[in-house]
mmCIF file with all atom_site columns, C-alpha atoms in Angstrom:
data_model
loop_
_atom_site.group_PDB
_atom_site.id
_atom_site.type_symbol
_atom_site.label_atom_id
_atom_site.label_alt_id
_atom_site.label_comp_id
_atom_site.label_asym_id
_atom_site.label_entity_id
_atom_site.label_seq_id
_atom_site.pdbx_PDB_ins_code
_atom_site.Cartn_x
_atom_site.Cartn_y
_atom_site.Cartn_z
_atom_site.occupancy
_atom_site.B_iso_or_equiv
_atom_site.pdbx_formal_charge
_atom_site.auth_seq_id
_atom_site.auth_comp_id
_atom_site.auth_asym_id
_atom_site.auth_atom_id
_atom_site.pdbx_PDB_model_num
ATOM 1   C CA . UNK E 1 1   ? -14.143 -4.267  -22.447 1.00 0.00 ? 54  UNK E CA 1
ATOM 2   C CA . UNK E 1 2   ? -10.986 -6.047  -20.661 1.00 0.00 ? 55  UNK E CA 1
ATOM 3   C CA . UNK E 1 3   ? -7.568  -4.408  -22.733 1.00 0.00 ? 56  UNK E CA 1
ATOM 4   C CA . UNK E 1 4   ? -5.881  -6.975  -24.516 1.00 0.00 ? 57  UNK E CA 1
ATOM 5   C CA . UNK E 1 5   ? -3.785  -8.506  -22.642 1.00 0.00 ? 58  UNK E CA 1
ATOM 6   C CA . UNK E 1 6   ? -4.693  -6.493  -19.717 1.00 0.00 ? 59  UNK E CA 1
ATOM 7   C CA . UNK E 1 7   ? -5.130  -9.596  -18.058 1.00 0.00 ? 60  UNK E CA 1
ATOM 8   C CA . UNK E 1 8   ? -1.906  -10.810 -18.173 1.00 0.00 ? 61  UNK E CA 1
ATOM 9   C CA . UNK E 1 9   ? -0.196  -8.410  -16.769 1.00 0.00 ? 62  UNK E CA 1
ATOM 10  C CA . UNK E 1 10  ? -2.939  -8.015  -13.911 1.00 0.00 ? 63  UNK E CA 1
ATOM 11  C CA . UNK E 1 11  ? -2.035  -11.725 -13.082 1.00 0.00 ? 64  UNK E CA 1
ATOM 12  C CA . UNK E 1 12  ? 1.839   -10.797 -13.493 1.00 0.00 ? 65  UNK E CA 1
ATOM 13  C CA . UNK E 1 13  ? 1.945   -7.819  -10.961 1.00 0.00 ? 66  UNK E CA 1
ATOM 14  C CA . UNK E 1 14  ? -0.410  -10.155 -8.187  1.00 0.00 ? 67  UNK E CA 1
ATOM 15  C CA . UNK E 1 15  ? 3.224   -11.815 -8.252  1.00 0.00 ? 68  UNK E CA 1
ATOM 16  C CA . UNK E 1 16  ? 5.222   -9.113  -7.480  1.00 0.00 ? 69  UNK E CA 1
ATOM 17  C CA . UNK E 1 17  ? 3.235   -6.490  -5.953  1.00 0.00 ? 70  UNK E CA 1
ATOM 18  C CA . UNK E 1 18  ? 6.776   -5.094  -4.605  1.00 0.00 ? 71  UNK E CA 1
ATOM 19  C CA . UNK E 1 19  ? 8.087   -5.527  -8.277  1.00 0.00 ? 72  UNK E CA 1
ATOM 20  C CA . UNK E 1 20  ? 6.185   -3.151  -9.098  1.00 0.00 ? 73  UNK E CA 1
ATOM 21  C CA . UNK E 1 21  ? 6.689   -0.104  -6.989  1.00 0.00 ? 74  UNK E CA 1
ATOM 22  C CA . UNK E 1 22  ? 8.268   2.611   -8.374  1.00 0.00 ? 75  UNK E CA 1
ATOM 23  C CA . UNK E 1 23  ? 11.600  3.231   -6.567  1.00 0.00 ? 76  UNK E CA 1
ATOM 24  C CA . UNK E 1 24  ? 11.557  6.759   -7.170  1.00 0.00 ? 77  UNK E CA 1
ATOM 25  C CA . UNK E 1 25  ? 8.286   7.704   -6.140  1.00 0.00 ? 78  UNK E CA 1
ATOM 26  C CA . UNK E 1 26  ? 7.938   9.192   -2.944  1.00 0.00 ? 79  UNK E CA 1
ATOM 27  C CA . UNK E 1 27  ? 6.088   10.981  0.024   1.00 0.00 ? 80  UNK E CA 1
ATOM 28  C CA . UNK E 1 28  ? 5.714   14.296  -1.875  1.00 0.00 ? 81  UNK E CA 1
ATOM 29  C CA . UNK E 1 29  ? 5.009   13.246  -5.097  1.00 0.00 ? 82  UNK E CA 1
ATOM 30  C CA . UNK E 1 30  ? 2.855   10.250  -3.739  1.00 0.00 ? 83  UNK E CA 1
ATOM 31  C CA . UNK E 1 31  ? 0.711   12.831  -1.911  1.00 0.00 ? 84  UNK E CA 1
ATOM 32  C CA . UNK E 1 32  ? 0.481   15.329  -5.102  1.00 0.00 ? 85  UNK E CA 1
ATOM 33  C CA . UNK E 1 33  ? -0.817  11.576  -6.891  1.00 0.00 ? 86  UNK E CA 1
ATOM 34  C CA . UNK E 1 34  ? -3.504  11.243  -3.819  1.00 0.00 ? 87  UNK E CA 1
ATOM 35  C CA . UNK E 1 35  ? -4.100  14.972  -4.737  1.00 0.00 ? 88  UNK E CA 1
ATOM 36  C CA . UNK E 1 36  ? -4.600  15.093  -8.751  1.00 0.00 ? 89  UNK E CA 1
ATOM 37  C CA . UNK E 1 37  ? -6.991  12.309  -8.256  1.00 0.00 ? 90  UNK E CA 1
ATOM 38  C CA . UNK E 1 38  ? -9.148  14.147  -6.314  1.00 0.00 ? 91  UNK E CA 1
ATOM 39  C CA . UNK E 1 39  ? -8.338  12.954  -2.769  1.00 0.00 ? 92  UNK E CA 1
ATOM 40  C CA . UNK E 1 40  ? -10.971 10.229  -3.260  1.00 0.00 ? 93  UNK E CA 1
ATOM 41  C CA . UNK E 1 41  ? -11.610 8.098   -0.419  1.00 0.00 ? 94  UNK E CA 1
ATOM 42  C CA . UNK E 1 42  ? -9.877  4.982   -0.707  1.00 0.00 ? 95  UNK E CA 1
ATOM 43  C CA . UNK E 1 43  ? -7.549  5.467   -3.327  1.00 0.00 ? 96  UNK E CA 1
ATOM 44  C CA . UNK E 1 44  ? -3.550  4.284   -2.077  1.00 0.00 ? 97  UNK E CA 1
ATOM 45  C CA . UNK E 1 45  ? -0.111  4.677   -3.493  1.00 0.00 ? 98  UNK E CA 1
ATOM 46  C CA . UNK E 1 46  ? 2.363   2.321   -2.611  1.00 0.00 ? 99  UNK E CA 1
ATOM 47  C CA . UNK E 1 47  ? 6.411   3.541   -2.004  1.00 0.00 ? 100 UNK E CA 1
ATOM 48  C CA . UNK E 1 48  ? 10.008  2.513   -1.302  1.00 0.00 ? 101 UNK E CA 1
ATOM 49  C CA . UNK E 1 49  ? 10.472  3.428   2.963   1.00 0.00 ? 102 UNK E CA 1
ATOM 50  C CA . UNK E 1 50  ? 12.566  5.514   2.634   1.00 0.00 ? 103 UNK E CA 1
ATOM 51  C CA . UNK E 1 51  ? 13.842  5.672   6.248   1.00 0.00 ? 104 UNK E CA 1
ATOM 52  C CA . UNK E 1 52  ? 14.093  1.313   6.757   1.00 0.00 ? 105 UNK E CA 1
ATOM 53  C CA . UNK E 1 53  ? 15.254  -0.670  3.240   1.00 0.00 ? 106 UNK E CA 1
ATOM 54  C CA . UNK E 1 54  ? 12.669  -3.364  2.365   1.00 0.00 ? 107 UNK E CA 1
ATOM 55  C CA . UNK E 1 55  ? 10.167  -1.709  4.045   1.00 0.00 ? 108 UNK E CA 1
ATOM 56  C CA . UNK E 1 56  ? 7.215   0.243   2.385   1.00 0.00 ? 109 UNK E CA 1
ATOM 57  C CA . UNK E 1 57  ? 4.560   2.561   3.066   1.00 0.00 ? 110 UNK E CA 1
ATOM 58  C CA . UNK E 1 58  ? 1.231   2.838   2.483   1.00 0.00 ? 111 UNK E CA 1
ATOM 59  C CA . UNK E 1 59  ? -0.089  6.386   1.446   1.00 0.00 ? 112 UNK E CA 1
ATOM 60  C CA . UNK E 1 60  ? -4.058  6.657   1.536   1.00 0.00 ? 113 UNK E CA 1
ATOM 61  C CA . UNK E 1 61  ? -6.325  9.341   1.086   1.00 0.00 ? 114 UNK E CA 1
ATOM 62  C CA . UNK E 1 62  ? -8.986  9.802   4.194   1.00 0.00 ? 115 UNK E CA 1
ATOM 63  C CA . UNK E 1 63  ? -11.297 12.409  4.442   1.00 0.00 ? 116 UNK E CA 1
ATOM 64  C CA . UNK E 1 64  ? -9.047  15.195  2.293   1.00 0.00 ? 117 UNK E CA 1
ATOM 65  C CA . UNK E 1 65  ? -5.841  14.451  3.451   1.00 0.00 ? 118 UNK E CA 1
ATOM 66  C CA . UNK E 1 66  ? -2.815  12.119  2.594   1.00 0.00 ? 119 UNK E CA 1
ATOM 67  C CA . UNK E 1 67  ? -1.875  9.207   5.926   1.00 0.00 ? 120 UNK E CA 1
ATOM 68  C CA . UNK E 1 68  ? 0.992   7.539   5.278   1.00 0.00 ? 121 UNK E CA 1
ATOM 69  C CA . UNK E 1 69  ? 1.034   4.057   7.078   1.00 0.00 ? 122 UNK E CA 1
ATOM 70  C CA . UNK E 1 70  ? 4.510   2.073   7.379   1.00 0.00 ? 123 UNK E CA 1
ATOM 71  C CA . UNK E 1 71  ? 4.246   -1.139  6.174   1.00 0.00 ? 124 UNK E CA 1
ATOM 72  C CA . UNK E 1 72  ? 7.513   -2.905  7.937   1.00 0.00 ? 125 UNK E CA 1
ATOM 73  C CA . UNK E 1 73  ? 8.922   -5.706  6.551   1.00 0.00 ? 126 UNK E CA 1
ATOM 74  C CA . UNK E 1 74  ? 9.988   -8.765  8.752   1.00 0.00 ? 127 UNK E CA 1
ATOM 75  C CA . UNK E 1 75  ? 12.119  -11.287 8.179   1.00 0.00 ? 128 UNK E CA 1
ATOM 76  C CA . UNK E 1 76  ? 11.009  -14.116 10.637  1.00 0.00 ? 129 UNK E CA 1
ATOM 77  C CA . UNK E 1 77  ? 9.103   -15.298 9.867   1.00 0.00 ? 130 UNK E CA 1
ATOM 78  C CA . UNK E 1 78  ? 9.190   -13.508 6.651   1.00 0.00 ? 131 UNK E CA 1
ATOM 79  C CA . UNK E 1 79  ? 6.453   -10.926 5.567   1.00 0.00 ? 132 UNK E CA 1
ATOM 80  C CA . UNK E 1 80  ? 4.799   -7.684  6.079   1.00 0.00 ? 133 UNK E CA 1
ATOM 81  C CA . UNK E 1 81  ? 2.531   -5.582  8.927   1.00 0.00 ? 134 UNK E CA 1
ATOM 82  C CA . UNK E 1 82  ? 0.781   -2.641  8.810   1.00 0.00 ? 135 UNK E CA 1
ATOM 83  C CA . UNK E 1 83  ? 1.904   -0.554  12.538  1.00 0.00 ? 136 UNK E CA 1
ATOM 84  C CA . UNK E 1 84  ? -1.081  0.767   13.296  1.00 0.00 ? 137 UNK E CA 1
ATOM 85  C CA . UNK E 1 85  ? -2.520  -1.684  14.562  1.00 0.00 ? 138 UNK E CA 1
ATOM 86  C CA . UNK E 1 86  ? -1.921  -3.174  17.942  1.00 0.00 ? 139 UNK E CA 1
ATOM 87  C CA . UNK E 1 87  ? -0.945  -6.026  18.218  1.00 0.00 ? 140 UNK E CA 1
ATOM 88  C CA . UNK E 1 88  ? 0.619   -5.741  14.696  1.00 0.00 ? 141 UNK E CA 1
ATOM 89  C CA . UNK E 1 89  ? -1.611  -8.464  12.225  1.00 0.00 ? 142 UNK E CA 1
ATOM 90  C CA . UNK E 1 90  ? 1.095   -10.276 10.322  1.00 0.00 ? 143 UNK E CA 1
ATOM 91  C CA . UNK E 1 91  ? 0.717   -10.982 6.341   1.00 0.00 ? 144 UNK E CA 1
ATOM 92  C CA . UNK E 1 92  ? 3.096   -13.150 4.451   1.00 0.00 ? 145 UNK E CA 1
ATOM 93  C CA . UNK E 1 93  ? 2.716   -11.384 1.434   1.00 0.00 ? 146 UNK E CA 1
ATOM 94  C CA . UNK E 1 94  ? 2.608   -7.390  0.640   1.00 0.00 ? 147 UNK E CA 1
ATOM 95  C CA . UNK E 1 95  ? -0.626  -8.364  -1.696  1.00 0.00 ? 148 UNK E CA 1
ATOM 96  C CA . UNK E 1 96  ? -2.523  -10.143 1.367   1.00 0.00 ? 149 UNK E CA 1
ATOM 97  C CA . UNK E 1 97  ? -1.849  -7.440  3.253   1.00 0.00 ? 150 UNK E CA 1
ATOM 98  C CA . UNK E 1 98  ? -3.286  -5.296  0.639   1.00 0.00 ? 151 UNK E CA 1
ATOM 99  C CA . UNK E 1 99  ? -6.237  -6.844  0.270   1.00 0.00 ? 152 UNK E CA 1
ATOM 100 C CA . UNK E 1 100 ? -6.981  -7.026  3.176   1.00 0.00 ? 153 UNK E CA 1
ATOM 101 C CA . UNK E 1 101 ? -7.461  -3.849  4.081   1.00 0.00 ? 154 UNK E CA 1
ATOM 102 C CA . UNK E 1 102 ? -9.791  -3.723  0.897   1.00 0.00 ? 155 UNK E CA 1
ATOM 103 C CA . UNK E 1 103 ? -12.435 -5.759  3.330   1.00 0.00 ? 156 UNK E CA 1
ATOM 104 C CA . UNK E 1 104 ? -11.337 -4.949  6.728   1.00 0.00 ? 157 UNK E CA 1
ATOM 105 C CA . UNK E 1 105 ? -10.088 -1.872  9.024   1.00 0.00 ? 158 UNK E CA 1
ATOM 106 C CA . UNK E 1 106 ? -7.813  -1.970  11.640  1.00 0.00 ? 159 UNK E CA 1
ATOM 107 C CA . UNK E 1 107 ? -5.426  0.384   12.032  1.00 0.00 ? 160 UNK E CA 1
ATOM 108 C CA . UNK E 1 108 ? -6.663  2.439   9.651   1.00 0.00 ? 161 UNK E CA 1
ATOM 109 C CA . UNK E 1 109 ? -9.619  4.857   9.094   1.00 0.00 ? 162 UNK E CA 1
ATOM 110 C CA . UNK E 1 110 ? -10.444 3.565   5.347   1.00 0.00 ? 163 UNK E CA 1
ATOM 111 C CA . UNK E 1 111 ? -10.949 0.630   3.547   1.00 0.00 ? 164 UNK E CA 1
ATOM 112 C CA . UNK E 1 112 ? -8.943  0.454   -0.033  1.00 0.00 ? 165 UNK E CA 1
ATOM 113 C CA . UNK E 1 113 ? -10.395 0.652   -3.029  1.00 0.00 ? 166 UNK E CA 1
ATOM 114 C CA . UNK E 1 114 ? -7.739  2.106   -5.552  1.00 0.00 ? 167 UNK E CA 1
ATOM 115 C CA . UNK E 1 115 ? -4.335  1.592   -5.776  1.00 0.00 ? 168 UNK E CA 1
ATOM 116 C CA . UNK E 1 116 ? -3.038  4.725   -8.552  1.00 0.00 ? 169 UNK E CA 1
ATOM 117 C CA . UNK E 1 117 ? 0.270   3.824   -8.611  1.00 0.00 ? 170 UNK E CA 1
#
């Protein structure tokens, strides 16, 4: 059963997934979250990149390990791309990138299933 207002929060999150990312979340904490959740394949955490302002890192549980995939913020045209597939695939929004990788394996070893944070 859905909790009251759950649907509203979900649609707000979809409107701006960027604003839902905790700026204090670092690599060690991301790894810890994946570990505590049992390193289930496809569990993932989204964190801000420490080295590239405005970019993100996708931290994914894969076969008992946490993998960190840089997501580059692009200016022209505006959008995002995961650096691992070659050539990189371009997305207008972070949400569309995440949605794509729940269905496709291109540069990531497992499909994304459940966002922990």
